[in-house]
mmCIF file of C-alpha atoms in Angstrom:
data_model
loop_
_atom_site.group_PDB
_atom_site.id
_atom_site.type_symbol
_atom_site.label_atom_id
_atom_site.label_comp_id
_atom_site.label_asym_id
_atom_site.label_seq_id
_atom_site.Cartn_x
_atom_site.Cartn_y
_atom_site.Cartn_z
ATOM 1 C CA UNK U 1175 -7.962 19.476 10.272
ATOM 2 C CA UNK U 1176 -6.207 16.021 8.812
ATOM 3 C CA UNK U 1177 -3.145 15.658 6.906
ATOM 4 C CA UNK U 1178 -2.516 13.431 3.867
ATOM 5 C CA UNK U 1179 0.445 12.906 2.546
ATOM 6 C CA UNK U 1180 1.231 11.027 -0.696
ATOM 7 C CA UNK U 1181 -2.678 11.792 -1.163
ATOM 8 C CA UNK U 1182 -2.870 12.648 -5.029
ATOM 9 C CA UNK U 1183 -0.742 8.790 -3.972
ATOM 10 C CA UNK U 1184 -3.121 5.373 -4.684
ATOM 11 C CA UNK U 1185 -3.267 4.658 -1.622
ATOM 12 C CA UNK U 1186 -3.132 8.855 -0.485
ATOM 13 C CA UNK U 1187 -5.856 8.989 -2.132
ATOM 14 C CA UNK U 1188 -8.046 6.554 -1.399
ATOM 15 C CA UNK U 1189 -8.155 7.348 2.148
ATOM 16 C CA UNK U 1190 -9.495 11.314 1.976
ATOM 17 C CA UNK U 1191 -12.600 9.324 -0.532
ATOM 18 C CA UNK U 1192 -13.402 7.870 2.452
ATOM 19 C CA UNK U 1193 -12.511 10.080 4.030
ATOM 20 C CA UNK U 1194 -14.779 12.256 1.957
ATOM 21 C CA UNK U 1195 -17.227 9.502 1.748
ATOM 22 C CA UNK U 1196 -16.981 10.309 6.670
ATOM 23 C CA UNK U 1197 -17.967 13.844 5.741
ATOM 24 C CA UNK U 1198 -14.341 15.215 6.392
ATOM 25 C CA UNK U 1199 -13.448 18.341 3.680
ATOM 26 C CA UNK U 1200 -11.198 19.717 6.221
ATOM 27 C CA UNK U 1201 -8.053 18.357 4.751
ATOM 28 C CA UNK U 1202 -5.064 19.704 3.867
ATOM 29 C CA UNK U 1203 -2.876 17.302 0.678
ATOM 30 C CA UNK U 1204 0.734 16.943 0.492
ATOM 31 C CA UNK U 1205 2.526 15.438 -2.040
ATOM 32 C CA UNK U 1206 5.286 15.932 -4.951
ATOM 33 C CA UNK U 1207 3.014 16.468 -8.261
ATOM 34 C CA UNK U 1208 5.846 16.492 -10.759
ATOM 35 C CA UNK U 1209 5.252 14.965 -14.091
ATOM 36 C CA UNK U 1210 2.928 12.008 -14.333
ATOM 37 C CA UNK U 1211 -0.848 12.105 -13.879
ATOM 38 C CA UNK U 1212 -1.687 10.871 -10.442
ATOM 39 C CA UNK U 1213 -3.045 14.294 -10.075
ATOM 40 C CA UNK U 1214 -6.058 13.307 -11.974
ATOM 41 C CA UNK U 1215 -6.716 11.361 -8.401
ATOM 42 C CA UNK U 1216 -7.440 13.825 -6.760
ATOM 43 C CA UNK U 1217 -10.106 15.654 -9.147
ATOM 44 C CA UNK U 1218 -13.085 13.836 -8.038
ATOM 45 C CA UNK U 1219 -11.938 14.423 -3.624
ATOM 46 C CA UNK U 1220 -12.473 17.567 -2.061
ATOM 47 C CA UNK U 1221 -10.025 18.980 0.432
ATOM 48 C CA UNK U 1222 -9.126 21.902 1.828
ATOM 49 C CA UNK U 1223 -5.716 22.976 0.642
ATOM 50 C CA UNK U 1224 -2.664 20.900 -1.297
ATOM 51 C CA UNK U 1225 0.611 22.241 -0.228
ATOM 52 C CA UNK U 1226 4.548 20.473 -1.765
ATOM 53 C CA UNK U 1227 6.086 17.863 0.345
ATOM 54 C CA UNK U 1228 9.582 20.714 0.708
ATOM 55 C CA UNK U 1229 7.017 23.357 1.759
ATOM 56 C CA UNK U 1230 4.842 21.187 4.260
ATOM 57 C CA UNK U 1231 8.497 19.867 5.405
ATOM 58 C CA UNK U 1232 9.034 23.257 5.159
ATOM 59 C CA UNK U 1233 5.831 24.038 7.285
ATOM 60 C CA UNK U 1234 6.479 21.860 9.760
ATOM 61 C CA UNK U 1235 9.464 23.475 10.377
ATOM 62 C CA UNK U 1236 8.418 26.917 10.793
ATOM 63 C CA UNK U 1237 5.974 25.121 12.952
ATOM 64 C CA UNK U 1238 3.663 27.673 10.054
ATOM 65 C CA UNK U 1239 0.536 24.531 10.114
ATOM 66 C CA UNK U 1240 -2.345 25.551 11.763
ATOM 67 C CA UNK U 1241 -4.779 24.694 12.375
ATOM 68 C CA UNK U 1242 -3.718 22.231 14.061
ATOM 69 C CA UNK U 1243 -4.131 18.761 12.585
ATOM 70 C CA UNK U 1244 -6.368 16.318 14.316
ATOM 71 C CA UNK U 1245 -4.919 12.931 12.639
ATOM 72 C CA UNK U 1246 -1.797 12.638 10.170
ATOM 73 C CA UNK U 1247 -1.420 10.000 7.424
ATOM 74 C CA UNK U 1248 1.496 9.375 6.169
ATOM 75 C CA UNK U 1249 1.186 7.356 2.622
ATOM 76 C CA UNK U 1250 4.086 9.712 0.714
ATOM 77 C CA UNK U 1251 7.208 7.959 0.113
ATOM 78 C CA UNK U 1252 8.707 6.172 -3.347
ATOM 79 C CA UNK U 1253 7.295 3.026 -2.575
ATOM 80 C CA UNK U 1254 9.775 1.341 -5.581
ATOM 81 C CA UNK U 1255 10.803 -2.187 -5.494
ATOM 82 C CA UNK U 1256 13.576 -1.555 -8.091
ATOM 83 C CA UNK U 1257 15.031 2.538 -6.477
ATOM 84 C CA UNK U 1258 18.228 1.671 -7.169
ATOM 85 C CA UNK U 1259 19.878 5.556 -5.033
ATOM 86 C CA UNK U 1260 19.775 4.027 -1.458
ATOM 87 C CA UNK U 1261 20.075 8.261 -0.468
ATOM 88 C CA UNK U 1262 17.838 9.163 -2.376
ATOM 89 C CA UNK U 1263 15.835 6.833 -0.040
ATOM 90 C CA UNK U 1264 17.453 7.451 3.535
ATOM 91 C CA UNK U 1265 15.924 10.113 2.446
ATOM 92 C CA UNK U 1266 12.579 9.726 0.531
ATOM 93 C CA UNK U 1267 11.013 7.538 3.069
ATOM 94 C CA UNK U 1268 13.525 7.550 6.351
ATOM 95 C CA UNK U 1269 14.542 10.375 7.337
ATOM 96 C CA UNK U 1270 11.162 12.798 6.202
ATOM 97 C CA UNK U 1271 9.344 9.706 7.888
ATOM 98 C CA UNK U 1272 11.190 11.221 11.188
ATOM 99 C CA UNK U 1273 10.981 14.233 11.403
ATOM 100 C CA UNK U 1274 7.244 14.049 11.055
ATOM 101 C CA UNK U 1275 6.514 11.418 13.350
ATOM 102 C CA UNK U 1276 8.633 13.545 15.628
ATOM 103 C CA UNK U 1277 6.984 17.138 15.102
ATOM 104 C CA UNK U 1278 3.254 15.361 15.433
ATOM 105 C CA UNK U 1279 4.448 13.198 18.401
ATOM 106 C CA UNK U 1280 5.213 16.872 19.985
ATOM 107 C CA UNK U 1281 1.664 18.006 18.095
ATOM 108 C CA UNK U 1282 -0.708 15.934 20.413
ATOM 109 C CA UNK U 1283 -1.301 14.665 16.296
ATOM 110 C CA UNK U 1284 -2.070 10.987 15.489
ATOM 111 C CA UNK U 1285 -0.120 9.618 13.292
ATOM 112 C CA UNK U 1286 -0.249 7.024 11.114
ATOM 113 C CA UNK U 1287 2.482 5.483 8.160
ATOM 114 C CA UNK U 1288 2.856 3.148 5.988
ATOM 115 C CA UNK U 1289 5.463 1.367 6.707
ATOM 116 C CA UNK U 1290 5.459 -2.187 4.083
ATOM 117 C CA UNK U 1291 5.076 -6.445 3.906
ATOM 118 C CA UNK U 1292 8.251 -5.759 1.491
ATOM 119 C CA UNK U 1293 9.822 -5.136 5.877
ATOM 120 C CA UNK U 1294 9.403 -9.614 5.231
ATOM 121 C CA UNK U 1295 11.805 -10.178 2.950
ATOM 122 C CA UNK U 1296 11.409 -13.986 1.855
ATOM 123 C CA UNK U 1297 9.647 -14.877 4.845
ATOM 124 C CA UNK U 1298 12.180 -17.189 5.770
ATOM 125 C CA UNK U 1299 10.902 -15.026 9.564
ATOM 126 C CA UNK U 1300 7.196 -15.779 8.067
ATOM 127 C CA UNK U 1301 4.120 -12.607 7.763
ATOM 128 C CA UNK U 1302 4.071 -12.066 12.014
ATOM 129 C CA UNK U 1303 3.956 -7.894 12.758
ATOM 130 C CA UNK U 1304 5.666 -9.191 16.249
ATOM 131 C CA UNK U 1305 6.968 -6.130 17.194
ATOM 132 C CA UNK U 1306 10.406 -7.158 19.445
ATOM 133 C CA UNK U 1307 11.021 -9.454 16.233
ATOM 134 C CA UNK U 1308 10.984 -6.452 13.288
ATOM 135 C CA UNK U 1309 15.329 -6.826 14.282
ATOM 136 C CA UNK U 1310 15.659 -10.094 12.405
ATOM 137 C CA UNK U 1311 13.427 -9.596 9.452
ATOM 138 C CA UNK U 1312 16.061 -9.540 5.779
ATOM 139 C CA UNK U 1313 14.169 -7.006 3.541
ATOM 140 C CA UNK U 1314 14.973 -7.759 -0.619
ATOM 141 C CA UNK U 1315 15.137 -3.779 -1.533
ATOM 142 C CA UNK U 1316 15.658 -1.507 -1.232
ATOM 143 C CA UNK U 1317 12.517 0.323 -0.835
ATOM 144 C CA UNK U 1318 11.684 -2.486 2.370
ATOM 145 C CA UNK U 1319 14.958 -1.548 4.213
ATOM 146 C CA UNK U 1320 13.762 2.267 3.573
ATOM 147 C CA UNK U 1321 10.771 0.952 5.318
ATOM 148 C CA UNK U 1322 12.487 -1.490 8.157
ATOM 149 C CA UNK U 1323 15.247 1.001 9.116
ATOM 150 C CA UNK U 1324 11.311 3.429 10.911
ATOM 151 C CA UNK U 1325 10.286 0.636 12.197
ATOM 152 C CA UNK U 1326 13.402 -0.278 13.811
ATOM 153 C CA UNK U 1327 14.111 3.252 14.574
ATOM 154 C CA UNK U 1328 10.514 3.537 15.490
ATOM 155 C CA UNK U 1329 10.540 0.942 18.307
ATOM 156 C CA UNK U 1330 14.157 1.320 20.009
ATOM 157 C CA UNK U 1331 12.643 5.695 20.932
ATOM 158 C CA UNK U 1332 9.991 3.884 22.667
ATOM 159 C CA UNK U 1333 7.063 5.094 19.565
ATOM 160 C CA UNK U 1334 5.629 2.201 18.448
ATOM 161 C CA UNK U 1335 2.474 2.834 21.838
ATOM 162 C CA UNK U 1336 2.023 6.297 20.360
ATOM 163 C CA UNK U 1337 1.620 5.719 16.604
ATOM 164 C CA UNK U 1338 0.885 3.571 13.824
ATOM 165 C CA UNK U 1339 3.003 1.825 10.723
ATOM 166 C CA UNK U 1340 0.452 -0.127 8.927
ATOM 167 C CA UNK U 1341 2.555 -3.511 6.956
ATOM 168 C CA UNK U 1342 0.449 -3.308 3.284
ATOM 169 C CA UNK U 1343 0.659 -6.308 1.471
ATOM 170 C CA UNK U 1344 -0.091 -6.441 -2.254
ATOM 171 C CA UNK U 1345 -3.164 -3.603 -2.842
ATOM 172 C CA UNK U 1346 -4.879 -3.604 -6.155
ATOM 173 C CA UNK U 1347 -8.239 -0.980 -6.582
ATOM 174 C CA UNK U 1348 -8.784 2.290 -8.415
ATOM 175 C CA UNK U 1349 -6.602 5.639 -8.910
ATOM 176 C CA UNK U 1350 -2.867 3.132 -8.866
ATOM 177 C CA UNK U 1351 -3.762 4.126 -12.817
ATOM 178 C CA UNK U 1352 -0.569 6.405 -13.042
ATOM 179 C CA UNK U 1353 2.625 4.060 -11.385
ATOM 180 C CA UNK U 1354 4.167 2.802 -14.253
ATOM 181 C CA UNK U 1355 5.289 -0.366 -13.369
ATOM 182 C CA UNK U 1356 4.329 -0.618 -9.723
ATOM 183 C CA UNK U 1357 0.474 -1.149 -10.027
ATOM 184 C CA UNK U 1358 -1.032 -4.026 -9.808
ATOM 185 C CA UNK U 1359 -1.126 -7.370 -12.108
ATOM 186 C CA UNK U 1360 -5.365 -7.275 -12.129
ATOM 187 C CA UNK U 1361 -4.871 -4.527 -14.143
ATOM 188 C CA UNK U 1362 -1.955 -5.442 -16.108
ATOM 189 C CA UNK U 1363 -3.445 -8.264 -17.037
ATOM 190 C CA UNK U 1364 -7.019 -6.230 -17.594
ATOM 191 C CA UNK U 1365 -4.763 -4.346 -20.285
ATOM 192 C CA UNK U 1366 -3.121 -7.458 -21.477
ATOM 193 C CA UNK U 1367 -6.444 -8.659 -22.240
ATOM 194 C CA UNK U 1368 -7.861 -5.885 -24.071
ATOM 195 C CA UNK U 1369 -4.360 -6.223 -26.407
ATOM 196 C CA UNK U 1370 -3.903 -10.082 -26.277
ATOM 197 C CA UNK U 1371 -6.642 -11.646 -25.464
ATOM 198 C CA UNK U 1372 -4.231 -13.662 -23.339
ATOM 199 C CA UNK U 1373 -2.846 -12.832 -19.539
ATOM 200 C CA UNK U 1374 1.433 -14.217 -19.512
ATOM 201 C CA UNK U 1375 2.529 -15.551 -16.469
ATOM 202 C CA UNK U 1376 6.114 -16.737 -15.404
ATOM 203 C CA UNK U 1377 6.506 -20.342 -15.195
ATOM 204 C CA UNK U 1378 7.388 -21.839 -11.959
ATOM 205 C CA UNK U 1379 11.647 -22.166 -10.651
ATOM 206 C CA UNK U 1380 10.469 -23.292 -7.644
ATOM 207 C CA UNK U 1381 9.202 -27.196 -7.130
ATOM 208 C CA UNK U 1382 7.390 -26.213 -4.796
ATOM 209 C CA UNK U 1383 5.126 -24.600 -7.359
ATOM 210 C CA UNK U 1384 3.826 -25.474 -10.806
ATOM 211 C CA UNK U 1385 2.818 -22.743 -12.898
ATOM 212 C CA UNK U 1386 1.113 -20.230 -12.524
ATOM 213 C CA UNK U 1387 0.300 -21.579 -8.692
ATOM 214 C CA UNK U 1388 2.349 -19.924 -6.260
ATOM 215 C CA UNK U 1389 1.059 -16.633 -4.368
ATOM 216 C CA UNK U 1390 -0.157 -13.959 -2.891
ATOM 217 C CA UNK U 1391 -2.483 -12.641 -0.020
ATOM 218 C CA UNK U 1392 -4.107 -9.680 -2.526
ATOM 219 C CA UNK U 1393 -6.149 -7.468 -0.717
ATOM 220 C CA UNK U 1394 -8.628 -4.597 -2.666
ATOM 221 C CA UNK U 1395 -8.322 -0.898 -1.987
ATOM 222 C CA UNK U 1396 -11.474 -0.498 0.051
ATOM 223 C CA UNK U 1397 -10.402 -3.530 2.241
ATOM 224 C CA UNK U 1398 -7.353 -1.558 2.830
ATOM 225 C CA UNK U 1399 -8.571 1.678 3.586
ATOM 226 C CA UNK U 1400 -10.851 0.362 6.049
ATOM 227 C CA UNK U 1401 -8.990 -1.178 8.203
ATOM 228 C CA UNK U 1402 -6.358 2.633 7.975
ATOM 229 C CA UNK U 1403 -9.543 4.375 9.391
ATOM 230 C CA UNK U 1404 -10.001 1.776 11.947
ATOM 231 C CA UNK U 1405 -6.832 3.798 13.387
ATOM 232 C CA UNK U 1406 -8.659 6.946 12.990
ATOM 233 C CA UNK U 1407 -10.796 5.703 14.816
ATOM 234 C CA UNK U 1408 -8.878 4.078 17.803
ATOM 235 C CA UNK U 1409 -6.708 6.522 18.505
ATOM 236 C CA UNK U 1410 -5.363 4.156 21.519
ATOM 237 C CA UNK U 1411 -4.252 2.032 20.370
ATOM 238 C CA UNK U 1412 -0.176 1.582 18.363
ATOM 239 C CA UNK U 1413 2.288 -0.839 16.808
ATOM 240 C CA UNK U 1414 3.237 -1.886 13.992
ATOM 241 C CA UNK U 1415 0.100 -4.140 11.991
ATOM 242 C CA UNK U 1416 -0.252 -5.816 8.636
ATOM 243 C CA UNK U 1417 -3.105 -4.852 6.167
ATOM 244 C CA UNK U 1418 -4.415 -7.621 4.551
ATOM 245 C CA UNK U 1419 -6.997 -10.890 3.888
ATOM 246 C CA UNK U 1420 -5.264 -13.249 5.435
ATOM 247 C CA UNK U 1421 -5.455 -15.979 2.359
ATOM 248 C CA UNK U 1422 -2.948 -15.756 -0.154
ATOM 249 C CA UNK U 1423 -4.443 -16.196 -3.328
ATOM 250 C CA UNK U 1424 -2.818 -17.865 -6.274
ATOM 251 C CA UNK U 1425 -2.142 -15.597 -9.511
ATOM 252 C CA UNK U 1426 -4.342 -18.526 -11.836
ATOM 253 C CA UNK U 1427 -7.280 -17.621 -9.484
ATOM 254 C CA UNK U 1428 -5.658 -13.629 -9.873
ATOM 255 C CA UNK U 1429 -6.105 -13.973 -14.164
ATOM 256 C CA UNK U 1430 -9.007 -15.768 -14.503
ATOM 257 C CA UNK U 1431 -10.833 -13.535 -12.209
ATOM 258 C CA UNK U 1432 -9.896 -11.396 -14.278
ATOM 259 C CA UNK U 1433 -10.620 -13.083 -17.179
ATOM 260 C CA UNK U 1434 -13.785 -13.664 -15.667
ATOM 261 C CA UNK U 1435 -14.860 -9.946 -15.104
ATOM 262 C CA UNK U 1436 -13.979 -9.367 -18.986
ATOM 263 C CA UNK U 1437 -17.464 -12.442 -20.049
ATOM 264 C CA UNK U 1438 -14.234 -13.917 -21.408
ATOM 265 C CA UNK U 1439 -12.614 -17.024 -20.854
ATOM 266 C CA UNK U 1440 -9.689 -18.273 -19.581
ATOM 267 C CA UNK U 1441 -5.926 -18.386 -22.074
ATOM 268 C CA UNK U 1442 -2.750 -17.825 -19.504
ATOM 269 C CA UNK U 1443 0.783 -18.001 -20.985
ATOM 270 C CA UNK U 1444 3.579 -19.269 -18.495
ATOM 271 C CA UNK U 1445 6.972 -17.448 -20.059
ATOM 272 C CA UNK U 1446 9.982 -17.719 -18.390
ATOM 273 C CA UNK U 1447 11.209 -16.473 -15.415
ATOM 274 C CA UNK U 1448 13.342 -13.143 -15.862
ATOM 275 C CA UNK U 1449 17.845 -14.696 -14.816
ATOM 276 C CA UNK U 1450 18.145 -11.723 -12.633
ATOM 277 C CA UNK U 1451 14.838 -11.861 -11.162
ATOM 278 C CA UNK U 1452 14.574 -15.501 -10.195
ATOM 279 C CA UNK U 1453 16.354 -15.170 -6.539
ATOM 280 C CA UNK U 1454 14.674 -12.429 -5.228
ATOM 281 C CA UNK U 1455 11.004 -13.597 -5.971
ATOM 282 C CA UNK U 1456 8.825 -14.764 -3.744
ATOM 283 C CA UNK U 1457 6.416 -16.812 -4.358
ATOM 284 C CA UNK U 1458 4.693 -17.044 -1.063
ATOM 285 C CA UNK U 1459 2.930 -13.605 1.600
ATOM 286 C CA UNK U 1460 0.033 -14.224 3.187
ATOM 287 C CA UNK U 1461 -0.537 -11.692 6.237
ATOM 288 C CA UNK U 1462 -1.673 -12.916 9.663
ATOM 289 C CA UNK U 1463 -4.084 -10.487 10.843
ATOM 290 C CA UNK U 1464 -4.870 -11.821 13.923
ATOM 291 C CA UNK U 1465 -3.590 -9.315 15.892
ATOM 292 C CA UNK U 1466 -5.495 -7.173 13.923
ATOM 293 C CA UNK U 1467 -8.529 -8.784 14.471
ATOM 294 C CA UNK U 1468 -7.596 -8.909 18.412
ATOM 295 C CA UNK U 1469 -7.294 -4.700 18.355
ATOM 296 C CA UNK U 1470 -11.555 -4.690 18.226
ATOM 297 C CA UNK U 1471 -10.786 -4.811 14.085
ATOM 298 C CA UNK U 1472 -13.854 -6.778 12.938
ATOM 299 C CA UNK U 1473 -15.277 -6.857 9.388
ATOM 300 C CA UNK U 1474 -14.896 -8.951 6.659
ATOM 301 C CA UNK U 1475 -12.278 -8.509 3.507
ATOM 302 C CA UNK U 1476 -13.929 -8.581 0.364
ATOM 303 C CA UNK U 1477 -13.375 -11.976 -1.815
ATOM 304 C CA UNK U 1478 -10.316 -11.795 -4.805
ATOM 305 C CA UNK U 1479 -12.970 -12.616 -6.995
ATOM 306 C CA UNK U 1480 -15.841 -10.106 -5.646
ATOM 307 C CA UNK U 1481 -12.840 -7.435 -5.405
ATOM 308 C CA UNK U 1482 -11.245 -7.547 -8.963
ATOM 309 C CA UNK U 1483 -15.740 -7.851 -10.509
ATOM 310 C CA UNK U 1484 -15.697 -4.537 -8.967
ATOM 311 C CA UNK U 1485 -12.372 -2.686 -9.878
ATOM 312 C CA UNK U 1486 -13.467 -4.577 -13.289
ATOM 313 C CA UNK U 1487 -16.735 -3.542 -13.970
ATOM 314 C CA UNK U 1488 -16.752 -0.379 -12.336
ATOM 315 C CA UNK U 1489 -13.516 1.114 -12.908
ATOM 316 C CA UNK U 1490 -11.155 0.085 -15.378
ATOM 317 C CA UNK U 1491 -13.929 -0.618 -18.420
ATOM 318 C CA UNK U 1492 -15.324 3.185 -17.420
ATOM 319 C CA UNK U 1493 -11.796 4.949 -16.220
ATOM 320 C CA UNK U 1494 -13.261 6.179 -13.152
ATOM 321 C CA UNK U 1495 -11.917 7.196 -10.192
ATOM 322 C CA UNK U 1496 -12.278 6.852 -6.566
ATOM 323 C CA UNK U 1497 -14.982 9.973 -5.381
ATOM 324 C CA UNK U 1498 -16.409 10.544 -1.727
ATOM 325 C CA UNK U 1499 -19.933 11.940 -1.696
ATOM 326 C CA UNK U 1500 -20.111 14.598 -0.361
ATOM 327 C CA UNK U 1501 -17.682 16.025 -2.772
#
């Protein structure tokens, strides 16, 4: 059996789809469906059972998980970078992850968890996934700090050789529909083009970057999941790893690719950046994936243009969700 927490969410449901495509359906899905629309991500997937996260934790503490699991993909967390309830993030993202990691290690279950590129903060310490330097990082929001706390705890307790933490950069693609303000800008740009025929980007307030030329490491969900499953296939590999393309691209590139995928000419308007976010706005992120390559991952990532074309043409314009071929 394989366990996927956050299994109805963006990355979690994409992992289940990829496992289905390998013929794996003995999957326990864990999540908290509440009142949003992420339940729709599960409709095209095959899995053995579904459990709410609170009930799952009780099962773990009571040692009632049966049959024994081969691996747990712990993608469940509050991923909102604007969440201000620090106590909630500590309990949900930090303490919950500690309990699951201890249980998994004690039960000899492969533990692969979602850390975050948000741990890098403003990038002043670079974007290298060197475990000996993670205490130098200064996350810019409480979400990133909650992820950083677990990374530090795992290192302090000598667990990073036994488990895998994945620092996902800017992931986009199908199954993110439910994420409200946390959806990728590709989806937001698609909606803006449909509604108004144009896309609004923030003006730059950094003299090093002209309007729309600030850059991020955008990675397609299919590539992110393929990298994630690399660690499922290579259980001897442990530590922290970046999940990104290693190639920073501009917001202008992203928007132009979205217009092209929709068969339209670019129409970009630059608007004033709110003062409330200027001091913490990231103008550059780029994953250093040399450690991932050294671990043996050889595949090339999809280009931004090809990824956006696939996303727009095969999902956004068709209201499509990821599906496993075994369903």
